[in-house]
Short mmCIF file of C-alpha atoms in Angstrom, two decimals:
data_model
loop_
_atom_site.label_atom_id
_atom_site.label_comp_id
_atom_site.label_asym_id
_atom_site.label_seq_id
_atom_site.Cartn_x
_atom_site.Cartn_y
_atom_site.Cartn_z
CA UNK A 1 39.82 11.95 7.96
CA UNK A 2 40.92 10.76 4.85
CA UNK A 3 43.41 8.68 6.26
CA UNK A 4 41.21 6.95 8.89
CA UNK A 5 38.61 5.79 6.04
CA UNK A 6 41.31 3.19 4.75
CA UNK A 7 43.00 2.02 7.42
CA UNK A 8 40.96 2.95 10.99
CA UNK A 9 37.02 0.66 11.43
CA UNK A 10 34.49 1.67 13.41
CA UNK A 11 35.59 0.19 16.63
CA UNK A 12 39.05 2.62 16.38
CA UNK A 13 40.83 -0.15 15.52
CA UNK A 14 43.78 0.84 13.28
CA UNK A 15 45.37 -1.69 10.83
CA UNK A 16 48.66 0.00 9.78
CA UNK A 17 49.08 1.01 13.34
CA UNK A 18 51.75 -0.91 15.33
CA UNK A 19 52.99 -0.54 18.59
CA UNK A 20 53.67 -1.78 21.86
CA UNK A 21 52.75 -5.48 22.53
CA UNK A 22 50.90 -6.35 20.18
CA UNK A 23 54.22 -4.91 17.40
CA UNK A 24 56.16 -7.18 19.80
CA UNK A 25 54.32 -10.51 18.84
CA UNK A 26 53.56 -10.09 15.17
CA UNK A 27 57.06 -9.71 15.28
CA UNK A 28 57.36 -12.95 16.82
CA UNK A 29 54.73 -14.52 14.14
CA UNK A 30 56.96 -13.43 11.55
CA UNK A 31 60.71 -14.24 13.12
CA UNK A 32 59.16 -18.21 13.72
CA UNK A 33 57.25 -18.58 10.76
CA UNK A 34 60.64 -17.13 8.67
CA UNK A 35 62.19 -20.10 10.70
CA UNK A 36 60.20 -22.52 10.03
CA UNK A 37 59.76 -21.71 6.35
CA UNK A 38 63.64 -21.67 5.66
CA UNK A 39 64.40 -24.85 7.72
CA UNK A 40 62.15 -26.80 6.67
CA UNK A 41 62.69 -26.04 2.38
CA UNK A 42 66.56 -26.13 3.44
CA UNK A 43 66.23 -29.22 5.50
CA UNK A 44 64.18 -30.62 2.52
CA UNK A 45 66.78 -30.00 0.05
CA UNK A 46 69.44 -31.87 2.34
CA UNK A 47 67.68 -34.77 2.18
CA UNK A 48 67.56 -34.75 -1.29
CA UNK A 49 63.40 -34.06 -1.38
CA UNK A 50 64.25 -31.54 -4.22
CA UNK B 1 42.96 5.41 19.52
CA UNK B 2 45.83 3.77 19.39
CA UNK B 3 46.16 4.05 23.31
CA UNK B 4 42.41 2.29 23.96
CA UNK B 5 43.24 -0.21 20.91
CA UNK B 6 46.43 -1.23 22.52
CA UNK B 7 44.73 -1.35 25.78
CA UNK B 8 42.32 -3.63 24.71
CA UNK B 9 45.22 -5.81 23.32
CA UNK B 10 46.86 -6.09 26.38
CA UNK B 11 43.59 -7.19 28.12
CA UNK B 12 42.85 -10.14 25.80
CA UNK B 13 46.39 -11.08 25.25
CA UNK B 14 47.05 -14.87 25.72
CA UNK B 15 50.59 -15.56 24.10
CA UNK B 16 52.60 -14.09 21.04
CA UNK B 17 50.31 -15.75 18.66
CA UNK B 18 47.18 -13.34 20.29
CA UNK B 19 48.45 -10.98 17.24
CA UNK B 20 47.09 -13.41 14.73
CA UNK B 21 43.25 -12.91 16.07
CA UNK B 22 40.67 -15.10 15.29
CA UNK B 23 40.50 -17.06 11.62
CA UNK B 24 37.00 -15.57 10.92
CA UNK B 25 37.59 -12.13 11.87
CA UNK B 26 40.89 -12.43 9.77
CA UNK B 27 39.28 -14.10 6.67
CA UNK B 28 38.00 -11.32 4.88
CA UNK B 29 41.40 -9.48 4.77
CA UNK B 30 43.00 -12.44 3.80
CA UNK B 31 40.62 -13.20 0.88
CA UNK B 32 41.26 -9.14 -0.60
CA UNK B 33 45.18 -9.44 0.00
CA UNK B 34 45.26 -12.84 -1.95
CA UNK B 35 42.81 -12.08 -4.31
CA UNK B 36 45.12 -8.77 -5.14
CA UNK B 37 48.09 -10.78 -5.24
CA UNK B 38 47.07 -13.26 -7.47
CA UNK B 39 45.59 -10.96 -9.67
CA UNK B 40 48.54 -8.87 -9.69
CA UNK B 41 51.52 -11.57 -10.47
CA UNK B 42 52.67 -14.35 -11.65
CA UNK B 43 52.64 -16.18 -8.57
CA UNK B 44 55.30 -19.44 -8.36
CA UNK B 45 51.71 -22.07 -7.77
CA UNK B 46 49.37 -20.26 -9.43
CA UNK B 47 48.32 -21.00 -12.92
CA UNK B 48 46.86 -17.43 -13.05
CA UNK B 49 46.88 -15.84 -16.80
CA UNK B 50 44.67 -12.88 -16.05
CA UNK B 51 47.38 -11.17 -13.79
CA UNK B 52 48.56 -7.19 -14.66
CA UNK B 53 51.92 -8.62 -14.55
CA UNK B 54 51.06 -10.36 -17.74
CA UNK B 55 49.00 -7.50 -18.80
CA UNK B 56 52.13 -5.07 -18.87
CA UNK B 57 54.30 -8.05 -20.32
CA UNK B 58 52.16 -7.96 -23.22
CA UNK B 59 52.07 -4.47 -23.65
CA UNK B 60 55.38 -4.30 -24.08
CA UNK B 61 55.26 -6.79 -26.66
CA UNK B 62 53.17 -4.43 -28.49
CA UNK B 63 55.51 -1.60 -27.32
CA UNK B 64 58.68 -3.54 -28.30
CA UNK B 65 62.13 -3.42 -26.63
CA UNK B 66 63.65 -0.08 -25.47
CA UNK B 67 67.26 -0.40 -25.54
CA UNK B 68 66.41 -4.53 -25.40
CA UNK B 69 64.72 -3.63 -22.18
CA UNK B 70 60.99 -3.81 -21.48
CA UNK B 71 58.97 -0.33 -21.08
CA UNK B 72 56.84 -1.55 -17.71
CA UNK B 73 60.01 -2.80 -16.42
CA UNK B 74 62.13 0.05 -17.00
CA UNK B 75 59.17 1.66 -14.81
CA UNK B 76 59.66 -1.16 -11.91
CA UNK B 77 57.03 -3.14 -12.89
CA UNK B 78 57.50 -6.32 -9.71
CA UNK B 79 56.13 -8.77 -7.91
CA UNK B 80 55.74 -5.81 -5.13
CA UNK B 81 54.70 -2.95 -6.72
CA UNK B 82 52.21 -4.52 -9.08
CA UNK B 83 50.11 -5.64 -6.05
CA UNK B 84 50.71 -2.37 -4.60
CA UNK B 85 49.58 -0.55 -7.42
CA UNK B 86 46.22 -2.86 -7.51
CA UNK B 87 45.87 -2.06 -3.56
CA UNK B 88 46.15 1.98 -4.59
CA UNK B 89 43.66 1.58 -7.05
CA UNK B 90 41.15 -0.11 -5.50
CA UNK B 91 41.51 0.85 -2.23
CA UNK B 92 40.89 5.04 -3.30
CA UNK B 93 38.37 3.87 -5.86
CA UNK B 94 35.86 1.79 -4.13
CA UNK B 95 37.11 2.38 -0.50
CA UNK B 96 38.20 -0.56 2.02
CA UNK B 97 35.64 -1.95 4.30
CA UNK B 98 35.82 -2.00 7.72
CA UNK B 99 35.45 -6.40 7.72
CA UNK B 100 38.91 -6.57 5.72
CA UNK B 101 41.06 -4.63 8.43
CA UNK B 102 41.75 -7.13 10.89
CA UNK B 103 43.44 -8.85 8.10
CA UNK B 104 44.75 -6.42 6.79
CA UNK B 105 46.74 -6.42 9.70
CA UNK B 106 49.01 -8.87 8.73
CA UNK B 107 51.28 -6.77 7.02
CA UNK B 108 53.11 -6.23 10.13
CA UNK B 109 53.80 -9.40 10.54
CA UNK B 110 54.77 -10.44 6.83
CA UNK B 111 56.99 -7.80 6.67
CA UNK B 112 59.82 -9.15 9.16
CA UNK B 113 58.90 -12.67 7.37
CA UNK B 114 59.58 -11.23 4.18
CA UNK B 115 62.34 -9.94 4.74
CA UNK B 116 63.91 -12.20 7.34
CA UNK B 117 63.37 -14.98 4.15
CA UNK B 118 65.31 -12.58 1.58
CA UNK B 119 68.56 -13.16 3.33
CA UNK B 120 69.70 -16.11 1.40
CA UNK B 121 69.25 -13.61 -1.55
CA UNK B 122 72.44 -12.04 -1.06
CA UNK B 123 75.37 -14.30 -1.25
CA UNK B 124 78.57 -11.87 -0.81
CA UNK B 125 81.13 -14.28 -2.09
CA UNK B 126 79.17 -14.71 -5.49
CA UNK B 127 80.70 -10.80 -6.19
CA UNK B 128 84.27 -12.38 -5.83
CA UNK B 129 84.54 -12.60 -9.29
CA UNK B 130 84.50 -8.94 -10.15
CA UNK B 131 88.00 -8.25 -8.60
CA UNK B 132 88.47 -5.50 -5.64
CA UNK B 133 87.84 -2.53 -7.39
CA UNK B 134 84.84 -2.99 -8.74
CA UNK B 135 83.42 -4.67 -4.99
CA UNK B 136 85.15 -1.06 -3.51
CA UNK B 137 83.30 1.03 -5.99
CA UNK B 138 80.21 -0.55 -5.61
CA UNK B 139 80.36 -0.97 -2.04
CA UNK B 140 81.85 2.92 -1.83
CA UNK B 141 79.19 4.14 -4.11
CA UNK B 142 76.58 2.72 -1.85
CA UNK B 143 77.85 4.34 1.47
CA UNK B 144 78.59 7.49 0.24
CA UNK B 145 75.08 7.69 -1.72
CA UNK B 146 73.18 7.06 1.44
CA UNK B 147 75.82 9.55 3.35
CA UNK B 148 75.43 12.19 0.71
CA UNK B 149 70.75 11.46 0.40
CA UNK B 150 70.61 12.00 4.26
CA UNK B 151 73.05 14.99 4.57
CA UNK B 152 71.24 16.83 1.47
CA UNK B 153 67.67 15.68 3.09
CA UNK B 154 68.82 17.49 6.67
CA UNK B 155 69.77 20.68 3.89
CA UNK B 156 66.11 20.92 2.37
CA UNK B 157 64.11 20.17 5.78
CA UNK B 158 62.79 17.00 4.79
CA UNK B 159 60.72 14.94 7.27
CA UNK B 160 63.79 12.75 8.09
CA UNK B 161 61.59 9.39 7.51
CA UNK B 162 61.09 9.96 3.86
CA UNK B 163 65.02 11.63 3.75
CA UNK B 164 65.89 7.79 5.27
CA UNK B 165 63.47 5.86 2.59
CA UNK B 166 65.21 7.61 -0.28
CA UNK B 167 68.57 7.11 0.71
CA UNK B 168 67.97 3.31 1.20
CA UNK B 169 66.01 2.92 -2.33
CA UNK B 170 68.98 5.47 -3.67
CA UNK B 171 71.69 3.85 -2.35
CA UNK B 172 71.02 0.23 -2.79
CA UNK B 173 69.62 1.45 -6.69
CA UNK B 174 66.64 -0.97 -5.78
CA UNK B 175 63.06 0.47 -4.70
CA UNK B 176 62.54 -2.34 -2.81
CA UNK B 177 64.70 -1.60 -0.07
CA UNK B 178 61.88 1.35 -0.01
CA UNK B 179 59.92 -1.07 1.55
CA UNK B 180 62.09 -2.88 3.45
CA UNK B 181 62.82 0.15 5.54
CA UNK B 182 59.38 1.36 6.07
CA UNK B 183 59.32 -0.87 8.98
CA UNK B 184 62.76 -0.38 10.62
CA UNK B 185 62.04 3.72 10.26
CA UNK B 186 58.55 3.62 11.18
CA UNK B 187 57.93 5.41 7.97
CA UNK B 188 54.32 6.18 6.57
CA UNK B 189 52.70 4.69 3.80
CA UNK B 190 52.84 7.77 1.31
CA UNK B 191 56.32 8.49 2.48
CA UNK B 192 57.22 4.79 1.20
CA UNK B 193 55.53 5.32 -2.19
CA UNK B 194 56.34 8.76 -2.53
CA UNK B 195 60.10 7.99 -2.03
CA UNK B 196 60.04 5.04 -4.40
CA UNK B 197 58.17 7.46 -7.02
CA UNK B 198 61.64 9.97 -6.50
CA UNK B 199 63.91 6.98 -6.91
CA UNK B 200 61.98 5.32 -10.32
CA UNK B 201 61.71 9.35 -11.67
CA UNK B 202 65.08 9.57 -11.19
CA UNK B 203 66.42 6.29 -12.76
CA UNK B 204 64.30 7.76 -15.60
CA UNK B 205 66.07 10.62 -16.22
CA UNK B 206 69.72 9.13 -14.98
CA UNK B 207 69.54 6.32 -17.26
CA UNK B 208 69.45 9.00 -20.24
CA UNK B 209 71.60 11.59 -18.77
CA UNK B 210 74.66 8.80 -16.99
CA UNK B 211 75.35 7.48 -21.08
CA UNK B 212 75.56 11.34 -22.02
CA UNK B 213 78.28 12.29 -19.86
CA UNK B 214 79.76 9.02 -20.06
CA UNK B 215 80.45 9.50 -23.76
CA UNK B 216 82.60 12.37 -22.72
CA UNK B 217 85.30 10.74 -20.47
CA UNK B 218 86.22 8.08 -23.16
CA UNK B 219 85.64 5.47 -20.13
CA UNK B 220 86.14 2.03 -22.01
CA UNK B 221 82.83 0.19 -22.43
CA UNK B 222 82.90 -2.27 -20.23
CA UNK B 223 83.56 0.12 -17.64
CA UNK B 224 80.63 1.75 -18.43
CA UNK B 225 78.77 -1.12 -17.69
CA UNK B 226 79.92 -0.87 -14.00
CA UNK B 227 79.15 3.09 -14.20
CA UNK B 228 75.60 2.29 -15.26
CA UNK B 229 74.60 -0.42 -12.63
CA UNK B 230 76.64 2.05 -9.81
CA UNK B 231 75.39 5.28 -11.01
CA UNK B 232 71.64 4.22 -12.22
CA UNK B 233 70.73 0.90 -10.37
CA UNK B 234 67.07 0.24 -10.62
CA UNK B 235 67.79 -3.51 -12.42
CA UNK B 236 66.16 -2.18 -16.16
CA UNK B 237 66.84 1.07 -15.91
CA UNK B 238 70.82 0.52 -15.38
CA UNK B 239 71.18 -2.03 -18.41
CA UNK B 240 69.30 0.75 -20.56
CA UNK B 241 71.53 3.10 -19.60
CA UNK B 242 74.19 0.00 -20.32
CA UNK B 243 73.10 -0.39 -23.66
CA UNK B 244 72.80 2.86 -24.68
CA UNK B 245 76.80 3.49 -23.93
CA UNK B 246 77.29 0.32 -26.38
CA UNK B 247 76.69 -3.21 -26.61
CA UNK B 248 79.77 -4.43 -24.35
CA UNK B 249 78.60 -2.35 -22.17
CA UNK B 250 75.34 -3.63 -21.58
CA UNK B 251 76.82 -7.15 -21.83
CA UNK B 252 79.53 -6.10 -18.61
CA UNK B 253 76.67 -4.28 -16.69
CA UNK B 254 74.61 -8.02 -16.39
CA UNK B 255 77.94 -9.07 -14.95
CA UNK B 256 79.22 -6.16 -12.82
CA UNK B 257 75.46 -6.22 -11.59
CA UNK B 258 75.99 -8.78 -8.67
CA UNK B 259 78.44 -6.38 -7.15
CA UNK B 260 75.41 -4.43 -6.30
CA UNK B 261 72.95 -6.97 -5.77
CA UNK B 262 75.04 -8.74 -3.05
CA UNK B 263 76.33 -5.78 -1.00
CA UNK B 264 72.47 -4.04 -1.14
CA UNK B 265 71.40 -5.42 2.97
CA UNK B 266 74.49 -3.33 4.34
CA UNK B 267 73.11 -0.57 2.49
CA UNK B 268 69.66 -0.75 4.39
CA UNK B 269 70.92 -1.89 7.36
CA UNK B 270 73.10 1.51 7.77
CA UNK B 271 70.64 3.67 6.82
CA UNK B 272 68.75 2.33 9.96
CA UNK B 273 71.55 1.92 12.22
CA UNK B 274 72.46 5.39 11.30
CA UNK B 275 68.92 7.07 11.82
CA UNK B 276 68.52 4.64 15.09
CA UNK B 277 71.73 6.26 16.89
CA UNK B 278 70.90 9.54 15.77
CA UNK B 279 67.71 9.04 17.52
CA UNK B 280 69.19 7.52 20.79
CA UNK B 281 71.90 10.29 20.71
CA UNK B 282 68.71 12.89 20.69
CA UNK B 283 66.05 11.26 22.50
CA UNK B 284 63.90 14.65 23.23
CA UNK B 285 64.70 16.19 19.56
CA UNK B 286 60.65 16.59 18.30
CA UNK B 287 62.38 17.15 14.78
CA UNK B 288 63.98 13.20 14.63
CA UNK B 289 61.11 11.22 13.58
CA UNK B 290 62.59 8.01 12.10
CA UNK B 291 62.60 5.35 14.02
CA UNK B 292 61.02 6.69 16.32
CA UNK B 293 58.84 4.24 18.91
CA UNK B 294 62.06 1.58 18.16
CA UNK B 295 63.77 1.21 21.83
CA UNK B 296 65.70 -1.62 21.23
CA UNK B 297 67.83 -3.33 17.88
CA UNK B 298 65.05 -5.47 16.80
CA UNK B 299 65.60 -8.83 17.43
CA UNK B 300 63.69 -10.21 13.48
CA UNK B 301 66.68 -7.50 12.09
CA UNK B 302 69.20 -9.79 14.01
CA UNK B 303 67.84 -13.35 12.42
CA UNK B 304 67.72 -11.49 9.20
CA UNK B 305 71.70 -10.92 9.74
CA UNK B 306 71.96 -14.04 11.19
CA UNK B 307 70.48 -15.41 7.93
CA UNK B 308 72.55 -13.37 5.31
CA UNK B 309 75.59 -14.71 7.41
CA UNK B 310 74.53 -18.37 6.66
CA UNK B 311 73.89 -17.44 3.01
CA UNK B 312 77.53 -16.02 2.91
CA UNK B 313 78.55 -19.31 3.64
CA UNK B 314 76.43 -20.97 1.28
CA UNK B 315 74.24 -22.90 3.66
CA UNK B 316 71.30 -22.76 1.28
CA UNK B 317 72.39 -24.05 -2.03
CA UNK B 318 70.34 -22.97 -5.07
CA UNK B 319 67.52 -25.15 -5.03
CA UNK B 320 66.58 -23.94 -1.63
CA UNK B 321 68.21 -20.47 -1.96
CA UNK B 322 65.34 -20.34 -5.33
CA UNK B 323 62.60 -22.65 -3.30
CA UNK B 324 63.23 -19.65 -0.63
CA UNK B 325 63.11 -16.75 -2.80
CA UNK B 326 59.38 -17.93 -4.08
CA UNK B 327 57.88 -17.62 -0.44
CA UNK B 328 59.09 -14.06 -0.29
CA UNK B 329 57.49 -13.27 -3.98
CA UNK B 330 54.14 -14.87 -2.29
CA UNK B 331 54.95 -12.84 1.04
CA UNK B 332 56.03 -9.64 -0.23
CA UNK B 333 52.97 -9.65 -2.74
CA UNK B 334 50.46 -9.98 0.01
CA UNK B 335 51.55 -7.11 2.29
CA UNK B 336 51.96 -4.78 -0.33
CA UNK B 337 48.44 -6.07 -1.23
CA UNK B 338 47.22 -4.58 2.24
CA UNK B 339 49.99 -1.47 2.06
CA UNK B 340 48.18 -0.56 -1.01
CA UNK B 341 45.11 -0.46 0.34
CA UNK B 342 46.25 1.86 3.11
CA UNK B 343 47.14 4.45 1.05
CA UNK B 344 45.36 7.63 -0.24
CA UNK B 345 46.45 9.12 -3.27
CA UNK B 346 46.51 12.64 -1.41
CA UNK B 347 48.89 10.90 1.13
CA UNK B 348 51.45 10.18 -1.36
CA UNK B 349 51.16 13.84 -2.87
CA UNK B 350 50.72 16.17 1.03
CA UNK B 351 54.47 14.53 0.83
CA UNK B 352 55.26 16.79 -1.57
CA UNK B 353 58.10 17.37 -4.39
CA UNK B 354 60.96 18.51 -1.71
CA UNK B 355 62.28 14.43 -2.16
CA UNK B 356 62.59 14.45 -5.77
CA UNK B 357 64.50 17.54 -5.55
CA UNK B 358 67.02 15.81 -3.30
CA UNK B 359 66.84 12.54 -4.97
CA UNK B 360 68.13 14.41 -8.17
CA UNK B 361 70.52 16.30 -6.38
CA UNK B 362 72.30 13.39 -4.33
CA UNK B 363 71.80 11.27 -7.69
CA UNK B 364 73.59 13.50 -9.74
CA UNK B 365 76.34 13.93 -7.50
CA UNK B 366 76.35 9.78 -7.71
CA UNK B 367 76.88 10.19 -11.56
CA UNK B 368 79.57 12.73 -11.52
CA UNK B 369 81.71 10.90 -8.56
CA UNK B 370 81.55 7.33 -10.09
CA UNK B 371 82.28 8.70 -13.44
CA UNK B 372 84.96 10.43 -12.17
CA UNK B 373 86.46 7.46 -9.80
CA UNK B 374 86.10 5.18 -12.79
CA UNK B 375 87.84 7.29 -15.08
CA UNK B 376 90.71 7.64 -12.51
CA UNK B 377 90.98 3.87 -11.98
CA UNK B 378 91.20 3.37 -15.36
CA UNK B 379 93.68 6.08 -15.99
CA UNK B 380 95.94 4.32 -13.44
CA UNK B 381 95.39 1.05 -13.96
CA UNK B 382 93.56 -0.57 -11.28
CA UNK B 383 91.02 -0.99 -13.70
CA UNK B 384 92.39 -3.09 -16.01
CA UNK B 385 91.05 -2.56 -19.48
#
């Protein structure tokens, strides 16, 4: 009980649960955004931006 | 739950970026992770003075210098564990409301962002410097400490998850590998703290007890600087212990420190890849836990590797490698903003004291071994004095 008043609402959604699906794609989110975040800064420095 | 939640994932499921839900069911949890992050550090952007990372940097100007280290930092005082800290407190103090969760959520997906961007941390060739026998005892001292944490944690009956956390944070002498594993091990949130609690106590007492026996073995001093960051790790906590075994030796242990630093992703990596083929190996066993609910090598693991490859060939040069390092500081703070939150303080004690136990044993063991393969190389002269 203690556990589900910090992380679970009152729909039964669970925020530090992570599985299936939906695990899949935030991994995803985070593998493209990494990506994009380290091209981009080391594409930047490249081209002399910084 | 879980089951109907995921259900109802699958249902309304468009593409990958589905996970992100909608910006004004996410706001709220957004605000209270940035609002905790900002308030916890010295953010790189944010000209923030009211943050408890300036709070506990001038305490210990009031404290003064322990062994010319700070006090807060000797007790891991970071850019993640100050948000974290700030998460705990409010989250079992005023409770977390049911509007922040969705965005709260996030955590899963900063984590493989966070730590898919701390690749170009760890340039190998930087530790070329040190010679071979230093990069072998680091490098040995790391295997064998993970080895040694997961044998002893089998010994005492400890849920293997938390065994796995504490050899990674052991290991590596950083509690941020702690977190970095949570993930790949599928370990809970008071497992995570608790084990980085065992690995912090332990630098504690190691960092007094490592200059102690040191002073026995007549180990030059700039050898002791390697025994330090080796036996102690913990950044702070191994340069006390440096310092206390003599001024050269603290000097040599800022030096001999990038042995470590370098080498510390293997260290993770085979405490996962270890746990992950134990599990394959015993698919039925109800008493393997990590990793557990992983079928596959995940794929964000292989474009961090991917990544620390690059690095090792010095793709990102210092501007970026720094420009880099500042987005995970910014990432890092905000899911340990929501990690925070997640915990209960009784979570973090049910785990109990069994971990510090074989933190302390598997640490000690550390001490006595390096001391012991130090003196040795010495002795013979690999190590040249």
């Amino acid at each position: 009980m203690e556990k589900k008043s910090h992380t679970i609402d009152s729909t039964g959604f669970d925020y530090m649960a992570n599985t299936g699906k939906e695990e899949q794609d935030r991994d995803t989110c985070g593998i493209v955004l990494a990506l994009i975040i380290i091209s981009v800064l080391t594409l930047f420095q490249y081209l002399g931006l910084y | 739950m879980a089951q109907s939640a995921t259900a109802t994932y699958d249902d309304r499921r468009r593409s990958f970026l589905s996970s992100l839900y909608s910006f004004g069911k996410t706001f709220p949890g957004l605000m209270a992770m940035l609002f905790i992050a900002v308030f916890a550090n010295n953010l790189p952007g944010v000209p923030n003075p009211f943050t408890l990372s300036n709070l506990f940097a001038w305490l210990d100007g009031v404290i003064g210098p322990l062994n010319h280290q700070p006090m807060f930092q000797l007790l891991n005082s970071n850019f993640v564990w100050n948000p974290l800290l700030l998460g705990l407190i409010i989250g079992n103090l005023f409770g977390v409301p049911n509007i922040w969760k969705p965005g709260l959520s996030y955590i899963h997906m900063l984590m493989p962002l966070g730590i898919i961007m701390l690749a170009p941390h760890f340039i190998v060739p930087h530790a070329a410097k040190l010679g071979v026998w230093p990069i072998i005892i680091c490098t040995g001292s790391m295997f064998l400490t993970a080895s040694i944490t997961l044998a002893l944690a089998r010994v005492f009956k400890l849920d293997d998850r938390h065994g796995s956390i504490i050899a990674g944070g052991l290991s590596t002498g950083d509690p941020h590998a702690c977190a970095i594993l949570m993930p790949l091990i599928k370990a809970k949130g008071g497992q995570v703290v608790n084990a980085v609690i065992c690995v912090i106590g332990f630098g504690l007492i190691s960092m007094i007890v490592l200059p102690m026996v040191g002073s026995m073995t007549n180990i030059p001093e700039k050898y002791m600087g390697l025994a330090a960051i080796v036996g102690v790790g913990n950044g702070h906590q191994a340069l006390f212990a440096a310092f206390q075994s003599g001024y050269e030796a603290g000097r040599f242990a800022f030096w001999f420190d990038i042995g470590r630093h370098v080498i510390m992703p293997a260290g993770f990596l085979y405490v996962f890849i270890f746990m992950f083929i134990r599990k394959l190996r015993s698919p039925n066993n109800s008493e393997i836990k990590a990793t557990r609910g992983i079928k596959r090598f995940p794929i964000w693991l292989g474009v961090f590797i991917f990544c620390w490859i690059l690095a090792c060939l010095h793709l990102f040069k210092e501007p970026a490698h720094h420009a880099i390092f500042n987005m995970v500081q910014w990432d890092f703070s905000l899911a340990a903003a929501a990690l925070g939150l997640s915990i209960s303080f009784k979570e973090i004690i049910a785990v109990g004291y069994k971990g510090f136990i074989v933190t302390c044993i598997a640490g000690f063991l550390r001490i006595l071994l390096i001391l012991g393969a130090i003196f040795l190389c010495v002795k013979t002269g690999l190590l040249p004095i």
